[in-house]
Amino acid sequence: MSTTRRAFLSRSAILAASVAGSAAAQTPNPHPNPDAPLTFQPPRRPVIITRETLDNSVTEAYALLEQGADTLEAAIHVCQAREDDPSDHSVGLGGLPNEDGIVELDASVMHGPTRRAGSVAALTNIRHAAKLADTVMRRTAHVMIVGNGAEKFAVAEGFEPENLLTDDARKIWLLWKEHGIGWWGPGIDSPDWKPPVATPPGAIPQAALPSMLQLPRHPTREHLPAVEARMRFLSDRAGRMGIPARLRAEAALQVLWPTTGTIHVSALNTKGEMSGATSTSGLAWKIPGRVGDSPIIGAGCYTDQDIGSAGATGNGEENIKIAGAHTIVDLMRRGATPKEAGLETLRRLARNYNNDMTRLRYLDMIYYILRKDGAYASVSLWSTRGTGEQKKFVVHDGTLRTEPCDYLFEGTTQSIHPF
């Protein structure tokens, strides 16, 4: 065992040296003796790590921790703010639906102090999926409830059913139904998968195109004429369908590059108590009943009270295959820093494709990692967004701020649609 740990630490140090990282993520192994059990001292201030939220929920959640609230209550508070925002088309109310026009939500929670977990999947008509996952944990002997059973359980527990498909999301869905492309066909892990034919730089597509698939998810300046032509085409169709002018550009973008977001929150207090929560509406236009990594304990969310907490946003199918959040926490248990653990887990994702960049450029993954002593990191498979800006995450340890993610590969993902 000690030889394995030493080999891992040596390899991680060499590989991590080539990647820039935050000072907190570089916190040295607090137990340099690989044969001794790891112990961590709680931080002096609470710590929260999550994605950019563009609201006050992280500040509010931090105040809850300072007032002595449970760490899971704080994590769910941030998730619930996103679930309540109809303009966030990746979570809760206003989430983009499946191919049948039905919004299906996934969520999971883990409570470090009691070492319990709960989750819901393919949930319909209930907005607060993360809170319902918490209710599964607290009120049943189960860990996961799905589909119609989850909705019935929610109603029995006093959750108010409602139609989660907002008028804006419905109109975007109708535009996709007429001009979009779905999730049927081989995925990028299939031997039958073929990469899309690239649009020649500067090419203007023909007017009647569902050749939308030939446009990269994050086009560069050379694709601008093609982007403008597709946007004009879809915006015109949106107008003919009665979509209001304020929504036409967004509707066109969602058809070309569907929302695939999620929110994960890990929270830590000064007693060293930790919790994690993840909530999502999943892939836009997905096949009904599809479940991603967010409700899977150990994939989209995992907390070990002794070690740390981790969660993910990105391509859920890939994260399930490597049990990403559990892998990260287990690597930290073996002595890796948060950054090292995240990058090693991304390398395992890449290894599933033999590091074939032709396929990997159609994937993306971001991990949010928090250790029991307050050390943290966020790592992404690719370095930048389509704007060329490095991907960022939010941390609050007494000061709310965004920091750049560390990353495995330089560049921008093309798409997570399996064309």
CSV table of C-alpha atoms in Angstrom, one decimal:
chain,number,residue,atom,x,y,z
A,1,MET,CA,0.0,0.0,0.0
A,2,SER,CA,2.7,2.5,0.9
A,3,THR,CA,4.5,1.8,-2.4
A,4,THR,CA,1.3,2.5,-4.3
A,5,ARG,CA,0.7,5.8,-2.4
A,6,ARG,CA,4.3,7.0,-3.0
A,7,ALA,CA,4.1,6.2,-6.7
A,8,PHE,CA,0.8,8.1,-7.0
A,9,LEU,CA,2.1,11.1,-5.2
A,10,SER,CA,5.3,11.2,-7.3
A,11,ARG,CA,3.3,10.9,-10.5
A,12,SER,CA,0.8,13.5,-9.5
A,13,ALA,CA,3.5,16.0,-8.6
A,14,ILE,CA,5.2,15.7,-11.9
A,15,LEU,CA,1.9,16.0,-13.9
A,16,ALA,CA,0.5,18.8,-11.8
A,17,ALA,CA,3.7,20.9,-12.2
A,18,SER,CA,2.7,21.6,-15.8
A,19,VAL,CA,-0.6,23.0,-14.9
A,20,ALA,CA,-1.1,26.4,-13.3
A,21,GLY,CA,-3.2,26.3,-10.1
A,22,SER,CA,-4.5,28.4,-7.2
A,23,ALA,CA,-2.6,28.8,-4.0
A,24,ALA,CA,-5.4,27.0,-2.0
A,25,ALA,CA,-5.4,24.1,-4.4
A,26,GLN,CA,-1.6,23.7,-3.9
A,27,THR,CA,-1.9,23.1,-0.1
A,28,PRO,CA,0.7,20.4,0.6
A,29,ASN,CA,-0.3,17.0,1.8
A,30,PRO,CA,-0.8,17.4,5.6
A,31,HIS,CA,0.4,13.9,6.2
A,32,PRO,CA,3.6,13.3,4.3
A,33,ASN,CA,3.9,9.8,5.9
A,34,PRO,CA,1.9,7.7,3.4
A,35,ASP,CA,1.4,4.9,6.0
A,36,ALA,CA,-0.3,7.1,8.5
A,37,PRO,CA,-4.1,7.8,8.4
A,38,LEU,CA,-4.9,11.2,7.1
A,39,THR,CA,-6.4,13.7,9.6
A,40,PHE,CA,-7.4,17.3,8.8
A,41,GLN,CA,-7.9,20.3,11.0
A,42,PRO,CA,-11.2,22.2,10.4
A,43,PRO,CA,-10.8,25.6,8.9
A,44,ARG,CA,-11.0,28.8,10.9
A,45,ARG,CA,-13.8,30.1,8.6
A,46,PRO,CA,-16.6,28.3,6.7
A,47,VAL,CA,-16.0,27.5,3.0
A,48,ILE,CA,-18.4,27.1,0.2
A,49,ILE,CA,-17.5,26.2,-3.4
A,50,THR,CA,-19.8,26.2,-6.4
A,51,ARG,CA,-20.3,27.5,-10.0
A,52,GLU,CA,-21.0,31.1,-10.8
A,53,THR,CA,-24.6,31.8,-9.7
A,54,LEU,CA,-25.1,35.5,-10.5
A,55,ASP,CA,-27.2,35.9,-7.4
A,56,ASN,CA,-26.8,36.5,-3.7
A,57,SER,CA,-27.4,32.9,-2.7
A,58,VAL,CA,-23.8,32.0,-1.9
A,59,THR,CA,-23.5,35.1,0.4
A,60,GLU,CA,-26.8,34.1,2.1
A,61,ALA,CA,-25.7,30.5,2.5
A,62,TYR,CA,-22.4,31.6,4.0
A,63,ALA,CA,-24.3,33.8,6.6
A,64,LEU,CA,-26.3,30.7,7.5
A,65,LEU,CA,-23.1,28.8,8.2
A,66,GLU,CA,-21.8,31.6,10.3
A,67,GLN,CA,-25.1,31.5,12.3
A,68,GLY,CA,-24.6,27.8,13.0
A,69,ALA,CA,-26.9,26.3,10.3
A,70,ASP,CA,-26.3,22.8,9.1
A,71,THR,CA,-23.9,22.5,6.1
A,72,LEU,CA,-26.5,20.7,4.0
A,73,GLU,CA,-29.1,23.5,4.6
A,74,ALA,CA,-26.5,26.0,3.3
A,75,ALA,CA,-25.8,23.9,0.2
A,76,ILE,CA,-29.4,23.4,-0.6
A,77,HIS,CA,-30.1,27.1,-0.2
A,78,VAL,CA,-27.8,27.8,-3.1
A,79,CYS,CA,-29.3,25.1,-5.3
A,80,GLN,CA,-32.8,26.3,-4.5
A,81,ALA,CA,-32.0,29.8,-5.7
A,82,ARG,CA,-31.2,28.4,-9.1
A,83,GLU,CA,-34.2,26.1,-9.1
A,84,ASP,CA,-36.4,29.2,-8.4
A,85,ASP,CA,-35.0,31.2,-11.3
A,86,PRO,CA,-37.0,30.7,-14.5
A,87,SER,CA,-34.2,32.4,-16.5
A,88,ASP,CA,-31.8,29.6,-15.6
A,89,HIS,CA,-32.7,27.0,-18.2
A,90,SER,CA,-30.5,24.3,-16.7
A,91,VAL,CA,-32.1,23.9,-13.2
A,92,GLY,CA,-35.6,23.7,-11.7
A,93,LEU,CA,-38.4,26.0,-12.9
A,94,GLY,CA,-37.7,27.0,-16.5
A,95,GLY,CA,-35.3,24.1,-17.2
A,96,LEU,CA,-35.4,23.0,-20.8
A,97,PRO,CA,-37.4,19.9,-21.3
A,98,ASN,CA,-36.9,16.4,-22.8
A,99,GLU,CA,-37.8,15.7,-26.4
A,100,ASP,CA,-41.5,15.4,-25.4
A,101,GLY,CA,-41.6,18.8,-23.8
A,102,ILE,CA,-41.6,17.6,-20.2
A,103,VAL,CA,-39.1,19.0,-17.7
A,104,GLU,CA,-37.4,16.2,-15.8
A,105,LEU,CA,-35.2,17.1,-12.8
A,106,ASP,CA,-32.3,15.2,-11.1
A,107,ALA,CA,-30.7,15.9,-7.7
A,108,SER,CA,-28.7,14.4,-4.9
A,109,VAL,CA,-27.5,15.3,-1.4
A,110,MET,CA,-24.9,13.9,1.0
A,111,HIS,CA,-24.8,14.9,4.7
A,112,GLY,CA,-21.3,14.4,6.1
A,113,PRO,CA,-22.1,14.5,9.8
A,114,THR,CA,-24.6,11.6,9.6
A,115,ARG,CA,-23.1,10.0,6.6
A,116,ARG,CA,-26.5,9.8,4.9
A,117,ALA,CA,-27.5,10.4,1.3
A,118,GLY,CA,-30.7,11.0,-0.8
A,119,SER,CA,-31.5,11.5,-4.4
A,120,VAL,CA,-34.3,11.8,-6.9
A,121,ALA,CA,-34.2,11.3,-10.7
A,122,ALA,CA,-36.5,11.9,-13.7
A,123,LEU,CA,-38.6,14.0,-11.3
A,124,THR,CA,-41.5,15.9,-12.9
A,125,ASN,CA,-43.7,18.8,-11.6
A,126,ILE,CA,-41.7,19.4,-8.4
A,127,ARG,CA,-39.5,22.5,-8.5
A,128,HIS,CA,-37.2,21.9,-5.5
A,129,ALA,CA,-35.4,18.7,-6.5
A,130,ALA,CA,-32.5,19.2,-4.0
A,131,LYS,CA,-34.8,19.7,-1.1
A,132,LEU,CA,-36.8,16.6,-2.1
A,133,ALA,CA,-33.6,14.6,-2.2
A,134,ASP,CA,-32.9,15.8,1.3
A,135,THR,CA,-36.5,14.7,2.3
A,136,VAL,CA,-35.8,11.2,0.8
A,137,MET,CA,-32.7,11.0,3.0
A,138,ARG,CA,-34.4,12.3,6.2
A,139,ARG,CA,-37.9,10.7,5.8
A,140,THR,CA,-37.3,7.3,4.2
A,141,ALA,CA,-35.1,4.2,4.5
A,142,HIS,CA,-34.3,4.7,0.8
A,143,VAL,CA,-31.5,6.6,-1.0
A,144,MET,CA,-33.1,7.1,-4.4
A,145,ILE,CA,-36.7,7.6,-5.6
A,146,VAL,CA,-37.4,8.2,-9.3
A,147,GLY,CA,-40.0,9.2,-11.8
A,148,ASN,CA,-43.7,9.1,-10.9
A,149,GLY,CA,-42.9,7.6,-7.5
A,150,ALA,CA,-40.7,10.6,-6.7
A,151,GLU,CA,-43.5,13.0,-7.6
A,152,LYS,CA,-46.1,11.0,-5.5
A,153,PHE,CA,-43.7,11.0,-2.6
A,154,ALA,CA,-43.1,14.8,-2.9
A,155,VAL,CA,-46.9,15.5,-2.9
A,156,ALA,CA,-47.3,13.2,0.2
A,157,GLU,CA,-44.6,15.2,1.9
A,158,GLY,CA,-46.3,18.6,1.2
A,159,PHE,CA,-44.4,19.7,-1.9
A,160,GLU,CA,-46.6,21.7,-4.3
A,161,PRO,CA,-46.8,20.2,-7.8
A,162,GLU,CA,-46.6,22.7,-10.7
A,163,ASN,CA,-45.9,22.8,-14.4
A,164,LEU,CA,-42.1,23.5,-14.6
A,165,LEU,CA,-42.3,24.2,-18.4
A,166,THR,CA,-42.4,28.0,-18.5
A,167,ASP,CA,-43.8,29.7,-21.5
A,168,ASP,CA,-40.3,30.8,-22.6
A,169,ALA,CA,-38.9,27.3,-22.3
A,170,ARG,CA,-42.0,25.9,-24.2
A,171,LYS,CA,-41.5,28.2,-27.1
A,172,ILE,CA,-37.8,27.3,-27.3
A,173,TRP,CA,-38.7,23.7,-27.3
A,174,LEU,CA,-41.1,24.1,-30.1
A,175,LEU,CA,-38.4,25.8,-32.2
A,176,TRP,CA,-36.1,22.9,-31.4
A,177,LYS,CA,-38.9,20.4,-32.4
A,178,GLU,CA,-39.0,22.0,-35.8
A,179,HIS,CA,-35.4,22.7,-36.5
A,180,GLY,CA,-33.2,20.9,-33.9
A,181,ILE,CA,-31.4,17.6,-33.6
A,182,GLY,CA,-31.9,15.1,-30.8
A,183,TRP,CA,-29.9,12.5,-28.9
A,184,TRP,CA,-30.7,9.4,-30.9
A,185,GLY,CA,-27.9,7.7,-32.6
A,186,PRO,CA,-24.4,6.5,-31.5
A,187,GLY,CA,-22.6,8.5,-28.8
A,188,ILE,CA,-18.9,9.4,-29.1
A,189,ASP,CA,-18.0,6.2,-27.2
A,190,SER,CA,-19.5,4.1,-29.9
A,191,PRO,CA,-17.2,2.5,-32.6
A,192,ASP,CA,-19.9,3.6,-35.1
A,193,TRP,CA,-19.6,7.3,-34.2
A,194,LYS,CA,-18.2,9.7,-36.8
A,195,PRO,CA,-17.1,13.3,-36.2
A,196,PRO,CA,-19.2,15.9,-38.0
A,197,VAL,CA,-18.0,17.4,-41.2
A,198,ALA,CA,-16.5,20.8,-40.4
A,199,THR,CA,-18.1,23.9,-41.9
A,200,PRO,CA,-15.4,25.5,-44.1
A,201,PRO,CA,-14.2,28.8,-42.5
A,202,GLY,CA,-16.4,31.6,-43.6
A,203,ALA,CA,-18.8,29.4,-45.5
A,204,ILE,CA,-22.4,30.6,-45.7
A,205,PRO,CA,-24.8,27.7,-45.4
A,206,GLN,CA,-27.8,27.2,-47.7
A,207,ALA,CA,-31.0,28.7,-46.5
A,208,ALA,CA,-32.9,25.6,-45.7
A,209,LEU,CA,-30.5,24.0,-43.3
A,210,PRO,CA,-30.7,21.5,-40.6
A,211,SER,CA,-27.0,21.4,-41.2
A,212,MET,CA,-26.8,23.1,-37.8
A,213,LEU,CA,-24.8,20.1,-36.6
A,214,GLN,CA,-21.9,21.2,-38.8
A,215,LEU,CA,-21.3,24.3,-36.7
A,216,PRO,CA,-19.0,23.9,-33.6
A,217,ARG,CA,-20.5,24.5,-30.2
A,218,HIS,CA,-18.0,27.3,-29.6
A,219,PRO,CA,-17.2,28.7,-33.0
A,220,THR,CA,-14.2,31.0,-33.6
A,221,ARG,CA,-14.2,34.3,-35.5
A,222,GLU,CA,-13.7,32.5,-38.8
A,223,HIS,CA,-17.1,30.8,-38.3
A,224,LEU,CA,-18.9,34.2,-37.8
A,225,PRO,CA,-20.6,34.3,-41.2
A,226,ALA,CA,-22.0,30.8,-40.7
A,227,VAL,CA,-23.2,31.6,-37.2
A,228,GLU,CA,-24.9,34.8,-38.3
A,229,ALA,CA,-26.6,33.0,-41.2
A,230,ARG,CA,-27.9,30.2,-38.9
A,231,MET,CA,-29.0,32.7,-36.2
A,232,ARG,CA,-30.9,34.7,-38.9
A,233,PHE,CA,-32.6,31.6,-40.1
A,234,LEU,CA,-33.7,30.4,-36.7
A,235,SER,CA,-34.7,33.9,-35.4
A,236,ASP,CA,-36.9,34.3,-38.5
A,237,ARG,CA,-38.5,30.9,-37.9
A,238,ALA,CA,-39.0,31.9,-34.2
A,239,GLY,CA,-40.8,35.1,-35.3
A,240,ARG,CA,-43.1,33.1,-37.5
A,241,MET,CA,-43.9,30.8,-34.6
A,242,GLY,CA,-44.9,33.8,-32.4
A,243,ILE,CA,-41.9,33.8,-30.2
A,244,PRO,CA,-41.5,37.4,-28.8
A,245,ALA,CA,-38.6,39.4,-30.1
A,246,ARG,CA,-36.9,39.5,-26.7
A,247,LEU,CA,-36.6,35.7,-26.8
A,248,ARG,CA,-35.7,34.9,-30.4
A,249,ALA,CA,-32.0,35.1,-30.2
A,250,GLU,CA,-31.9,33.0,-27.0
A,251,ALA,CA,-34.2,30.4,-28.6
A,252,ALA,CA,-31.9,30.2,-31.7
A,253,LEU,CA,-28.9,29.7,-29.4
A,254,GLN,CA,-30.6,26.9,-27.5
A,255,VAL,CA,-31.5,25.1,-30.7
A,256,LEU,CA,-27.9,25.3,-31.9
A,257,TRP,CA,-26.2,24.8,-28.5
A,258,PRO,CA,-28.6,23.3,-25.9
A,259,THR,CA,-28.2,24.2,-22.3
A,260,THR,CA,-26.4,21.4,-20.4
A,261,GLY,CA,-25.8,23.1,-17.0
A,262,THR,CA,-26.0,21.8,-13.4
A,263,ILE,CA,-25.2,23.3,-10.0
A,264,HIS,CA,-23.1,21.5,-7.4
A,265,VAL,CA,-22.4,23.1,-3.9
A,266,SER,CA,-20.1,21.8,-1.3
A,267,ALA,CA,-20.1,23.4,2.2
A,268,LEU,CA,-17.8,23.2,5.2
A,269,ASN,CA,-18.1,24.7,8.6
A,270,THR,CA,-15.6,25.5,11.4
A,271,LYS,CA,-16.4,22.2,13.2
A,272,GLY,CA,-15.2,20.3,10.1
A,273,GLU,CA,-18.7,19.2,9.1
A,274,MET,CA,-19.3,18.9,5.4
A,275,SER,CA,-22.2,18.4,3.0
A,276,GLY,CA,-22.8,18.4,-0.8
A,277,ALA,CA,-25.8,19.0,-3.1
A,278,THR,CA,-26.3,18.8,-6.8
A,279,SER,CA,-29.3,19.8,-8.9
A,280,THR,CA,-30.1,19.9,-12.6
A,281,SER,CA,-32.7,19.7,-15.3
A,282,GLY,CA,-30.2,17.6,-17.3
A,283,LEU,CA,-29.5,17.6,-21.0
A,284,ALA,CA,-31.9,19.7,-23.0
A,285,TRP,CA,-34.1,17.7,-25.5
A,286,LYS,CA,-32.9,14.4,-23.8
A,287,ILE,CA,-34.7,11.1,-24.4
A,288,PRO,CA,-37.5,10.8,-21.7
A,289,GLY,CA,-36.2,9.0,-18.7
A,290,ARG,CA,-32.6,9.7,-19.3
A,291,VAL,CA,-30.7,10.1,-16.0
A,292,GLY,CA,-27.3,11.8,-15.8
A,293,ASP,CA,-24.7,11.8,-13.1
A,294,SER,CA,-26.3,14.4,-10.8
A,295,PRO,CA,-28.5,12.0,-8.8
A,296,ILE,CA,-25.9,9.3,-8.7
A,297,ILE,CA,-24.2,9.1,-5.4
A,298,GLY,CA,-20.5,8.9,-6.1
A,299,ALA,CA,-20.7,10.4,-9.6
A,300,GLY,CA,-22.3,13.8,-9.5
A,301,CYS,CA,-22.1,14.3,-5.7
A,302,TYR,CA,-20.0,12.6,-3.0
A,303,THR,CA,-19.1,13.6,0.6
A,304,ASP,CA,-16.9,11.8,3.1
A,305,GLN,CA,-16.9,13.4,6.5
A,306,ASP,CA,-13.3,12.3,7.1
A,307,ILE,CA,-11.9,13.6,3.9
A,308,GLY,CA,-13.9,16.0,1.7
A,309,SER,CA,-16.7,16.7,-0.8
A,310,ALA,CA,-16.9,16.9,-4.6
A,311,GLY,CA,-19.4,17.3,-7.4
A,312,ALA,CA,-19.5,17.9,-11.1
A,313,THR,CA,-21.1,19.7,-14.0
A,314,GLY,CA,-20.7,18.5,-17.6
A,315,ASN,CA,-21.2,15.3,-19.5
A,316,GLY,CA,-23.0,13.1,-17.0
A,317,GLU,CA,-22.6,9.9,-18.9
A,318,GLU,CA,-18.8,10.2,-18.8
A,319,ASN,CA,-18.8,11.0,-15.1
A,320,ILE,CA,-20.9,8.0,-14.2
A,321,LYS,CA,-18.4,5.7,-16.0
A,322,ILE,CA,-15.6,6.9,-13.7
A,323,ALA,CA,-17.6,7.6,-10.5
A,324,GLY,CA,-16.0,11.0,-10.6
A,325,ALA,CA,-16.9,12.5,-7.3
A,326,HIS,CA,-16.1,9.4,-5.3
A,327,THR,CA,-12.8,8.9,-7.2
A,328,ILE,CA,-11.7,12.5,-6.3
A,329,VAL,CA,-12.5,12.0,-2.6
A,330,ASP,CA,-10.8,8.6,-2.6
A,331,LEU,CA,-7.6,10.1,-4.2
A,332,MET,CA,-7.6,12.8,-1.5
A,333,ARG,CA,-7.9,10.0,1.1
A,334,ARG,CA,-4.7,8.6,-0.4
A,335,GLY,CA,-2.8,11.9,-0.1
A,336,ALA,CA,-3.6,13.9,-3.2
A,337,THR,CA,-4.4,17.6,-3.0
A,338,PRO,CA,-7.8,18.7,-4.3
A,339,LYS,CA,-6.2,19.9,-7.6
A,340,GLU,CA,-4.2,16.6,-8.0
A,341,ALA,CA,-7.2,14.5,-7.3
A,342,GLY,CA,-9.4,16.4,-9.8
A,343,LEU,CA,-6.8,16.3,-12.6
A,344,GLU,CA,-6.1,12.6,-12.1
A,345,THR,CA,-9.9,11.9,-12.3
A,346,LEU,CA,-10.0,13.9,-15.6
A,347,ARG,CA,-7.1,11.8,-16.9
A,348,ARG,CA,-9.2,8.7,-16.2
A,349,LEU,CA,-12.0,10.2,-18.3
A,350,ALA,CA,-9.6,10.9,-21.1
A,351,ARG,CA,-8.1,7.4,-20.8
A,352,ASN,CA,-11.6,5.9,-21.6
A,353,TYR,CA,-11.0,7.3,-25.1
A,354,ASN,CA,-7.3,6.5,-25.2
A,355,ASN,CA,-6.7,10.2,-25.1
A,356,ASP,CA,-8.2,10.5,-28.6
A,357,MET,CA,-8.6,14.3,-29.0
A,358,THR,CA,-11.0,13.8,-32.0
A,359,ARG,CA,-13.5,12.5,-29.5
A,360,LEU,CA,-12.5,14.3,-26.3
A,361,ARG,CA,-13.0,17.7,-27.9
A,362,TYR,CA,-16.8,16.9,-27.9
A,363,LEU,CA,-16.8,16.4,-24.1
A,364,ASP,CA,-16.5,18.7,-21.1
A,365,MET,CA,-16.4,18.3,-17.3
A,366,ILE,CA,-15.9,20.6,-14.4
A,367,TYR,CA,-15.2,19.3,-10.8
A,368,TYR,CA,-15.7,21.3,-7.6
A,369,ILE,CA,-13.6,19.9,-4.8
A,370,LEU,CA,-13.4,20.8,-1.1
A,371,ARG,CA,-11.2,19.2,1.5
A,372,LYS,CA,-12.1,19.0,5.2
A,373,ASP,CA,-9.3,21.5,6.1
A,374,GLY,CA,-10.7,24.1,3.7
A,375,ALA,CA,-8.3,23.4,0.8
A,376,TYR,CA,-10.2,23.5,-2.5
A,377,ALA,CA,-9.9,23.4,-6.3
A,378,SER,CA,-12.0,23.4,-9.4
A,379,VAL,CA,-10.7,21.6,-12.5
A,380,SER,CA,-12.0,21.4,-16.0
A,381,LEU,CA,-11.3,19.1,-18.9
A,382,TRP,CA,-10.8,22.1,-21.2
A,383,SER,CA,-9.4,25.4,-20.3
A,384,THR,CA,-11.7,28.0,-21.9
A,385,ARG,CA,-15.3,28.9,-22.7
A,386,GLY,CA,-16.3,29.8,-26.3
A,387,THR,CA,-15.4,33.4,-25.6
A,388,GLY,CA,-11.8,32.4,-24.9
A,389,GLU,CA,-12.2,33.2,-21.2
A,390,GLN,CA,-10.8,30.7,-18.8
A,391,LYS,CA,-13.5,28.8,-16.9
A,392,LYS,CA,-14.2,30.0,-13.4
A,393,PHE,CA,-15.8,28.9,-10.2
A,394,VAL,CA,-17.0,30.6,-7.0
A,395,VAL,CA,-15.5,30.2,-3.6
A,396,HIS,CA,-16.5,31.9,-0.3
A,397,ASP,CA,-14.3,31.5,2.7
A,398,GLY,CA,-15.1,34.9,4.3
A,399,THR,CA,-14.5,36.6,1.0
A,400,LEU,CA,-16.8,35.9,-2.0
A,401,ARG,CA,-14.8,35.7,-5.3
A,402,THR,CA,-14.4,33.9,-8.6
A,403,GLU,CA,-11.2,32.0,-9.4
A,404,PRO,CA,-10.0,30.4,-12.7
A,405,CYS,CA,-10.4,26.6,-12.9
A,406,ASP,CA,-7.3,24.5,-13.3
A,407,TYR,CA,-7.5,22.3,-16.4
A,408,LEU,CA,-6.3,19.2,-18.2
A,409,PHE,CA,-6.3,20.3,-21.8
A,410,GLU,CA,-5.6,23.8,-23.3
A,411,GLY,CA,-8.5,24.9,-25.6
A,412,THR,CA,-12.3,24.9,-25.9
A,413,THR,CA,-14.7,22.0,-26.1
A,414,GLN,CA,-16.5,21.8,-29.4
A,415,SER,CA,-19.8,20.3,-28.2
A,416,ILE,CA,-21.2,17.7,-25.8
A,417,HIS,CA,-23.9,16.8,-28.3
A,418,PRO,CA,-23.1,13.3,-29.7
A,419,PHE,CA,-23.4,14.1,-33.4
